[in-house]
C-alpha atoms as a printed R data frame, in Angstrom:
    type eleno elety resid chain resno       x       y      z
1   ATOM     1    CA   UNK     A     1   0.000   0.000  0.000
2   ATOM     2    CA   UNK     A     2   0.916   3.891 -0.500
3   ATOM     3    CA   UNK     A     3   1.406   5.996  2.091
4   ATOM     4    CA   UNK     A     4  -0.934   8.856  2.321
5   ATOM     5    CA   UNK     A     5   0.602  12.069  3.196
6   ATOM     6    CA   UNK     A     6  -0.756  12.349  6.507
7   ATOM     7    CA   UNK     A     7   0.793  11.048  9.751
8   ATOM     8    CA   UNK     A     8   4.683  10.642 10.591
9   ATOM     9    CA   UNK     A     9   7.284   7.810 11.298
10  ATOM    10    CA   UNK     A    10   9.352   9.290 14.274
11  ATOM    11    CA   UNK     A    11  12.406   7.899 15.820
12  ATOM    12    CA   UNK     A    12  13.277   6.316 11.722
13  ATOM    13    CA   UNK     A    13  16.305   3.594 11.919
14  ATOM    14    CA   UNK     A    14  17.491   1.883  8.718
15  ATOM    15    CA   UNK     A    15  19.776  -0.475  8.548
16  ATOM    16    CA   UNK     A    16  21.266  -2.333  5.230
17  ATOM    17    CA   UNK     A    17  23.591  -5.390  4.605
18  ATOM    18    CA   UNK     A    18  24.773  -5.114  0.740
19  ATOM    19    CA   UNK     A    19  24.831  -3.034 -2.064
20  ATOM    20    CA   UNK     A    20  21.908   0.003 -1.349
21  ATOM    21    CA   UNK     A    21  20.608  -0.301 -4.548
22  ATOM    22    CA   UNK     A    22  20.314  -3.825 -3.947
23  ATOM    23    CA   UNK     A    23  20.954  -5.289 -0.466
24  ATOM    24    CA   UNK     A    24  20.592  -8.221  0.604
25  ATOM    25    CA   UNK     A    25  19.067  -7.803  3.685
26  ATOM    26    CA   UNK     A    26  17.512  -4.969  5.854
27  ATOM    27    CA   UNK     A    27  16.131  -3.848  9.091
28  ATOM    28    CA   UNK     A    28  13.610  -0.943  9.673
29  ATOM    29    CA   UNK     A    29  12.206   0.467 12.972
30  ATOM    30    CA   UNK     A    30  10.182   3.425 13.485
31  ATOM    31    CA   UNK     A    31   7.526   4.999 15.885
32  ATOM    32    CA   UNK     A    32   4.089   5.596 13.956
33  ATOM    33    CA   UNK     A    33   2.107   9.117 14.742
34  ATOM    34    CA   UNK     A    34  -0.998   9.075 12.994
35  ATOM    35    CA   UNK     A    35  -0.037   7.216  9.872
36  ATOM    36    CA   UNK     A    36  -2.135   6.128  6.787
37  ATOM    37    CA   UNK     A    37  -2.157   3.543  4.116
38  ATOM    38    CA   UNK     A    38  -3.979   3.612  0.697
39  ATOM    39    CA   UNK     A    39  -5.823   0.403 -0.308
40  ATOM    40    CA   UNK     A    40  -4.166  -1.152 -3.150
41  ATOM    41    CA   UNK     A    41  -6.044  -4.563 -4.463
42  ATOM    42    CA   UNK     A    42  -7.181  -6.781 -1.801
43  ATOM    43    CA   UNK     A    43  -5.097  -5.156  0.887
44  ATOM    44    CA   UNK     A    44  -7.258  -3.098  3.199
45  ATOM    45    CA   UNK     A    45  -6.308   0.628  4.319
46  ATOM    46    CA   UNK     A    46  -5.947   2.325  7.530
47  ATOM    47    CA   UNK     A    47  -5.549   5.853  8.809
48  ATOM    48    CA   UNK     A    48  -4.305   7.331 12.495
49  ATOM    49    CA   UNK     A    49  -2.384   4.788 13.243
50  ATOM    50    CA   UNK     A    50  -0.016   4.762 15.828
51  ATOM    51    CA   UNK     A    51   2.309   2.424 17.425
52  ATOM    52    CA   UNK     A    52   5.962   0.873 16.806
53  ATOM    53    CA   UNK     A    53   7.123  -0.992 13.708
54  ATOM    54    CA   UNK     A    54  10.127  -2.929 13.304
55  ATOM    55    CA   UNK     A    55  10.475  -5.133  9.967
56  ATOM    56    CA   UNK     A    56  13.125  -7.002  7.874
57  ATOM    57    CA   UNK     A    57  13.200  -8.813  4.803
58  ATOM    58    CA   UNK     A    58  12.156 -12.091  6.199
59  ATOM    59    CA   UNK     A    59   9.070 -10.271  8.406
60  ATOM    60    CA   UNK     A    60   8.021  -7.670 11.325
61  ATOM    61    CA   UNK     A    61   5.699  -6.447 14.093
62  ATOM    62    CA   UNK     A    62   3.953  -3.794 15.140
63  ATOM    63    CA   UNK     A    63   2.771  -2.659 17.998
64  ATOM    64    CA   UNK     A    64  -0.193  -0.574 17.898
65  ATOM    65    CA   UNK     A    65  -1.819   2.083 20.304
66  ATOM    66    CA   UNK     A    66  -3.544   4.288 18.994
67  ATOM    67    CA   UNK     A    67  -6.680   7.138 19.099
68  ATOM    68    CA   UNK     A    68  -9.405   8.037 16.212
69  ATOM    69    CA   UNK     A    69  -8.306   4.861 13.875
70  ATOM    70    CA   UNK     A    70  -9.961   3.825 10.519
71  ATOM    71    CA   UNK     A    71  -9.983   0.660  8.756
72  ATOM    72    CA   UNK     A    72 -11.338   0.847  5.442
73  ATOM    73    CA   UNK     A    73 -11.722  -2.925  3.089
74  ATOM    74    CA   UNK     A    74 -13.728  -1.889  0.670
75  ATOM    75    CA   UNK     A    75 -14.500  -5.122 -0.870
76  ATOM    76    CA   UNK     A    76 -16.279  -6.127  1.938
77  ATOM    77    CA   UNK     A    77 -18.046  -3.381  3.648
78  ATOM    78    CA   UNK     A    78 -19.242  -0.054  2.287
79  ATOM    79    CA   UNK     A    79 -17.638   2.536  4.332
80  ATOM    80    CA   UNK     A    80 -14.260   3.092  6.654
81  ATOM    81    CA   UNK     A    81 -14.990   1.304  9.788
82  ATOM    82    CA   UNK     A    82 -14.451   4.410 13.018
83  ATOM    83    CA   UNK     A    83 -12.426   2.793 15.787
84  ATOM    84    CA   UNK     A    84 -11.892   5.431 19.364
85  ATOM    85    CA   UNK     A    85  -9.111   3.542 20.630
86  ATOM    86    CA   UNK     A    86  -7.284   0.248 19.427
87  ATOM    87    CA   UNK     A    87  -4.213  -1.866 21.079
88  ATOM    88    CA   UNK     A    88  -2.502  -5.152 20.134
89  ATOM    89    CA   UNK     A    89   0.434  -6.666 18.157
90  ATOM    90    CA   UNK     A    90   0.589  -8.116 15.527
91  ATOM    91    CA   UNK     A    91   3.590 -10.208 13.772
92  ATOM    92    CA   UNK     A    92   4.447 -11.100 10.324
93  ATOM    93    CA   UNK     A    93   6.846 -13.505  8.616
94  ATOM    94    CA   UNK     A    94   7.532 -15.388  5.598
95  ATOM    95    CA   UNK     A    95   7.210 -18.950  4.867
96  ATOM    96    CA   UNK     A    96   8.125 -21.255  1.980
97  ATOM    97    CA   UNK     A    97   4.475 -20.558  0.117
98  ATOM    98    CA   UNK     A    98   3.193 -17.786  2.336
99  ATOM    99    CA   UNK     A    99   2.810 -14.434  4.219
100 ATOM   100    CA   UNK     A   100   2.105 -15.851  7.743
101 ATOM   101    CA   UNK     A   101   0.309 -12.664 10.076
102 ATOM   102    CA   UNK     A   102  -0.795 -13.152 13.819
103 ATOM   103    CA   UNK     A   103  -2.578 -10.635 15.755
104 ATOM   104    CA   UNK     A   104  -2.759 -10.890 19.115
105 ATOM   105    CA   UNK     A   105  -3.992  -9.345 22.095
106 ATOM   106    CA   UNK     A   106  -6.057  -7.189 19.918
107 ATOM   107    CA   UNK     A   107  -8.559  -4.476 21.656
108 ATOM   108    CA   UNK     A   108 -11.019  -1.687 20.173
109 ATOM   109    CA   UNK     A   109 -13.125   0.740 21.592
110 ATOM   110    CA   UNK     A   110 -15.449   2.923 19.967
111 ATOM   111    CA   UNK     A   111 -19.050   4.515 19.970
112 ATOM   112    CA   UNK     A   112 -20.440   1.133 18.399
113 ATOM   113    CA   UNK     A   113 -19.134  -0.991 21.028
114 ATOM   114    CA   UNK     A   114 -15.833  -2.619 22.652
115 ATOM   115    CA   UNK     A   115 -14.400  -5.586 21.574
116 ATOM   116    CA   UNK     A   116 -11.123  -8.124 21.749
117 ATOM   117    CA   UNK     A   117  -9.450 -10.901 19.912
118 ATOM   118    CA   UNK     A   118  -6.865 -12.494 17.768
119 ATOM   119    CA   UNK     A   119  -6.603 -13.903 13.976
120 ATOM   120    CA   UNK     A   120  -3.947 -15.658 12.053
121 ATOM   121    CA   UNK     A   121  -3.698 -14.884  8.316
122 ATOM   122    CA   UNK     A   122  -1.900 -16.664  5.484
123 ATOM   123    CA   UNK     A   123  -1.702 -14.975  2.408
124 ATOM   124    CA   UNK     A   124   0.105 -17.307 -0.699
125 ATOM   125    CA   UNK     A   125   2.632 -16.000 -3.278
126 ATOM   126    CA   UNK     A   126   0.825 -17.777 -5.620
127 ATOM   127    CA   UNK     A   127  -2.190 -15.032 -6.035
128 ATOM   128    CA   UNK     A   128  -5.005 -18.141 -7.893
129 ATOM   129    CA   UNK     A   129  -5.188 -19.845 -4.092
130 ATOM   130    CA   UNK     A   130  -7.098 -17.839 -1.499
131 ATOM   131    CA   UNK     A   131  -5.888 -16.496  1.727
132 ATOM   132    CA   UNK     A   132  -7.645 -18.234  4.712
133 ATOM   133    CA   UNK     A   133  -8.328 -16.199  7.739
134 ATOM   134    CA   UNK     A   134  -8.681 -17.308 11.374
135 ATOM   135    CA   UNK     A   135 -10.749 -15.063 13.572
136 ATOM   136    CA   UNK     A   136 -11.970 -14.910 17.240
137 ATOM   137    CA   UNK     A   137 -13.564 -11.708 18.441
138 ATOM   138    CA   UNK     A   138 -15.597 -11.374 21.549
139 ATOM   139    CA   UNK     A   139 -17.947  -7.929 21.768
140 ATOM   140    CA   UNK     A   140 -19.687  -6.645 24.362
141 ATOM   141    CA   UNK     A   141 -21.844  -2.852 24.446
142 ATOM   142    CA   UNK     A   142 -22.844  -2.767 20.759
143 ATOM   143    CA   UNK     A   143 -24.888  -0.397 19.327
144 ATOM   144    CA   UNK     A   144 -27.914  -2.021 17.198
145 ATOM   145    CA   UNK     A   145 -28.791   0.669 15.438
146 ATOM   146    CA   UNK     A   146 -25.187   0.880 14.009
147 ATOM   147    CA   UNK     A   147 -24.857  -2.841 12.713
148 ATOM   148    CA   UNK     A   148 -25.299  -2.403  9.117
149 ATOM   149    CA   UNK     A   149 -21.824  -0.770  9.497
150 ATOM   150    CA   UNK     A   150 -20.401  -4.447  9.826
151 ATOM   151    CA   UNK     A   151 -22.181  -6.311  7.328
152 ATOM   152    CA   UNK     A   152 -19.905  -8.099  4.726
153 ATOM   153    CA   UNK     A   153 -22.188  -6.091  2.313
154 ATOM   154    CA   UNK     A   154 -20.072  -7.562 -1.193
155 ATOM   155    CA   UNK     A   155 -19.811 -11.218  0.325
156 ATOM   156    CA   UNK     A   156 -23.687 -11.503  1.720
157 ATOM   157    CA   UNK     A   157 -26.640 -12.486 -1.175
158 ATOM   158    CA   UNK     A   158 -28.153  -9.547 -2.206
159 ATOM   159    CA   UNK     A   159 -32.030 -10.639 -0.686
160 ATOM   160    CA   UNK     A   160 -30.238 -11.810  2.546
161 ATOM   161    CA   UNK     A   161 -28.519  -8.205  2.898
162 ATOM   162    CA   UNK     A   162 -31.611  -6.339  2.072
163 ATOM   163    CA   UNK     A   163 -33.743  -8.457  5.075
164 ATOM   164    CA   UNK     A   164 -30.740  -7.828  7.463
165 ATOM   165    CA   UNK     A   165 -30.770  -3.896  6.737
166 ATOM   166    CA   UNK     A   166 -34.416  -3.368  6.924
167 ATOM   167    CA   UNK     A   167 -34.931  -5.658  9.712
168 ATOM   168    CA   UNK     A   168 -32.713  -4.852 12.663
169 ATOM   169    CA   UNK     A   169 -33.362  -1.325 13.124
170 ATOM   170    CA   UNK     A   170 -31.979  -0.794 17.123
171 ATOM   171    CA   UNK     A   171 -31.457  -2.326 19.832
172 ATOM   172    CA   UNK     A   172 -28.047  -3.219 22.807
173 ATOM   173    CA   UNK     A   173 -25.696  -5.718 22.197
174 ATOM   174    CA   UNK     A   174 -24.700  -6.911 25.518
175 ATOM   175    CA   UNK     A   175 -22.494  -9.984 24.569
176 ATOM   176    CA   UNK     A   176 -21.894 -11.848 21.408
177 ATOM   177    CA   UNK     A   177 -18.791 -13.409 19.410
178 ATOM   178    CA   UNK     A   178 -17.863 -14.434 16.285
179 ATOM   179    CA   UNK     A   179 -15.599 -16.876 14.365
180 ATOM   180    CA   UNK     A   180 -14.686 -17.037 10.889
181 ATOM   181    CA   UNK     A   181 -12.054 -20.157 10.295
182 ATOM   182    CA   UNK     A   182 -11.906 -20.762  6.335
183 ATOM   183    CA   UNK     A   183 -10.640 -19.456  3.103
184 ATOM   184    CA   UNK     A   184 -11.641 -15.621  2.362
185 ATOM   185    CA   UNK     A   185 -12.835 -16.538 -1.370
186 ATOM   186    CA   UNK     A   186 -15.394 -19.238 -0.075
187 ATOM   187    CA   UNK     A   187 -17.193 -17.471  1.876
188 ATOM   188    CA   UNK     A   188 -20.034 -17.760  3.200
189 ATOM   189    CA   UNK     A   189 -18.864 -21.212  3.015
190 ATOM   190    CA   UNK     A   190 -22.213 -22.736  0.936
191 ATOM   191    CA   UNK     A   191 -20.283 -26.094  0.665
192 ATOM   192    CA   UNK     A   192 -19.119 -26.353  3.988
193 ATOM   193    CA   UNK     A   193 -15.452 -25.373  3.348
194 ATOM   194    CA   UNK     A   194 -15.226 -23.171  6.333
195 ATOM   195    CA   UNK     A   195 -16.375 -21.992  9.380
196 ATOM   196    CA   UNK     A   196 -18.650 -19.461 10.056
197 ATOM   197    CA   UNK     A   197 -20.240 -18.392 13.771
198 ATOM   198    CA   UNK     A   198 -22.164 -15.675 15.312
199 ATOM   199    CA   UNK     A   199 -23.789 -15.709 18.309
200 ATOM   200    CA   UNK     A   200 -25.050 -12.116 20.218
201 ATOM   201    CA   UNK     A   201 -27.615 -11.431 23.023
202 ATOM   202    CA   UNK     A   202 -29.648  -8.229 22.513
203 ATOM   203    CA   UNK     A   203 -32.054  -6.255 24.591
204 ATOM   204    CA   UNK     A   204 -34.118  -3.410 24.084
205 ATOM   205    CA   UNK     A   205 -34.287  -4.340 20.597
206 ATOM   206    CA   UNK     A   206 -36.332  -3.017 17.890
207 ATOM   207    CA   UNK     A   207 -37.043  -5.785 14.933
208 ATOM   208    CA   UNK     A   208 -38.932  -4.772 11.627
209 ATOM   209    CA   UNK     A   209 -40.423  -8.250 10.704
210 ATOM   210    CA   UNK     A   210 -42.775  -7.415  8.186
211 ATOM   211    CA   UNK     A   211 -43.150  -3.945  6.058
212 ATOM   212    CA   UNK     A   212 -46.420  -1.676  7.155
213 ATOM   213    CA   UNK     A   213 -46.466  -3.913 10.322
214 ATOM   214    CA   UNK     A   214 -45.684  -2.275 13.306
215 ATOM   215    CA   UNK     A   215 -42.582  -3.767 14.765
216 ATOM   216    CA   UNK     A   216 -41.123  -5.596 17.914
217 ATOM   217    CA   UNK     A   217 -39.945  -3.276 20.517
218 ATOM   218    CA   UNK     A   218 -38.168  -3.876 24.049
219 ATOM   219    CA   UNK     A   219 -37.109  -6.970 22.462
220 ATOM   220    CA   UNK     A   220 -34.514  -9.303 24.580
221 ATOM   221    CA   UNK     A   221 -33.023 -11.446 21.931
222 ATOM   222    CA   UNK     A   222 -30.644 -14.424 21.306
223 ATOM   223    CA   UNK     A   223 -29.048 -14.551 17.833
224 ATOM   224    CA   UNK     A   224 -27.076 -17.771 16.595
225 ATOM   225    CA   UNK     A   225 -25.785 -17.557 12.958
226 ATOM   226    CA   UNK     A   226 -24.436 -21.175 12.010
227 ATOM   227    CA   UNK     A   227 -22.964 -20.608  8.510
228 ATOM   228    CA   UNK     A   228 -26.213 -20.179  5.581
229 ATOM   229    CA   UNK     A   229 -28.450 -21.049  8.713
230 ATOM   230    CA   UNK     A   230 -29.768 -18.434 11.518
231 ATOM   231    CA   UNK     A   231 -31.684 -18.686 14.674
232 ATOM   232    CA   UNK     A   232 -33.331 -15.438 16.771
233 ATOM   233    CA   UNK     A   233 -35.644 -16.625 19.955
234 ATOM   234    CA   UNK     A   234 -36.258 -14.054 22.261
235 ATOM   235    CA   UNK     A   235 -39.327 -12.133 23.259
236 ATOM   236    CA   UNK     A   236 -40.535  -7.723 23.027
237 ATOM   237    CA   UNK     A   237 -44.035  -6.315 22.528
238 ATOM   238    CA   UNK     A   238 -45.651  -5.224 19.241
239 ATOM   239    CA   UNK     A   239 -47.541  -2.184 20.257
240 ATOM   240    CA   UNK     A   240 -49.320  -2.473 23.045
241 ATOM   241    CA   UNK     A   241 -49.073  -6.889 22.990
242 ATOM   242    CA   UNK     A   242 -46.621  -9.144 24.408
243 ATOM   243    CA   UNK     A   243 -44.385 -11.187 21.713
């Protein structure tokens, strides 16, 4: 990815074994203020992030602390995702087919909710196999009314995406997690080739089941999303009835 003109790399140490044109081998370390990346392909792109990098030829880290970050993939979701605060590390090195990341430790904080985990990522040299992602994140304090901001908008069926947007209108996400274990092309994983989970408990939810209906309010809801298959049990009131 390009660097965007915004943000800094303080504290800049550069060191080179070999010709410079040409070395053979190389070692970078910096401090981040506020930096940004420009998407480029596949690769997502970030701004205001902060932290410390230190890299070589055969891999890196970074370790990241930072305010008022962005993550923007915008072949999966339609917007830059807002982050208020964001910690972790996360390592990178190559193997004999592969870019091998880990993230770990990984923490954000926002208006739309907190949340922790850790993925590994393999991406291949050879660019016709897929990279396959492993994800854990638990989330806690989400904001309902916000959740359209996460969908995988480019990766979900279009009559499946246009249920979940009209649908789930507001609500509190008290607890929830999800897991995504499979190759990034496959998904949603129709044929079983990876692993998809997502399990949440709402209350004082607001649920749009049917247009020109009046919908379920003060809804306290259980949502378990098994792959293509989805189950929501809970209970609210539709106007002045219990549901």
């Amino acid at each position: 990815a390009d660097l965007r003109p915004s943000g800094a790399m303080n504290a800049l140490r550069v060191k080179t074994q070999g010709p410079l044109a040409d070395p053979s081998a190389f070692e970078v370390k910096a401090d981040l203020v506020q930096l940004g990346t420009a998407a480029h392909e596949r690769l997502p792109s970030v701004t205001g992030l902060s932290g410390h990098v230190s890299l070589d030829n055969t891999g890196g880290s970074i370790a990241i602390d930072t305010k008022n970050f962005t993550f923007d993939l915008p072949r999966v979701f339609r917007a830059p995702l807002p982050v208020g605060r964001s910690k972790g590390k996360v390592h990178w090195r190559k193997t004999a087919d592969a870019w091998h990341i880990v993230g770990e430790d990984l923490m954000v904080q926002g208006e739309d909710g907190r949340g922790s985990g850790e993925l590994t990522l393999d991406i291949p040299y050879d660019t016709s196999r897929s990279p396959v992602l492993k994800l854990r994140v638990d989330f806690r304090d989400g904001n309902g009314a916000h959740a359209a901001r996460y969908y995988p908008v480019y990766k979900l069926p279009p009559r499946a995406l246009e249920w979940m947007e009209s649908s789930f209108v507001d609500g509190r996400v008290t607890s929830g997690y999800l897991v995504y274990d499979g190759p990034i092309r496959e998904f949603p994983f129709e044929e079983k080739q990876g692993k998809f989970e997502l399990h949440a408990q709402v209350r004082d939810g607001v649920y749009r089941y049917l247009p020109g209906w009046a919908p379920v309010t003060q809804a306290e809801v259980s949502v378990a999303i098994d792959g293509a298959n989805a189950l929501i049990t809970g209970n609210g009131r539709i106007g002045a009835l219990s549901a």
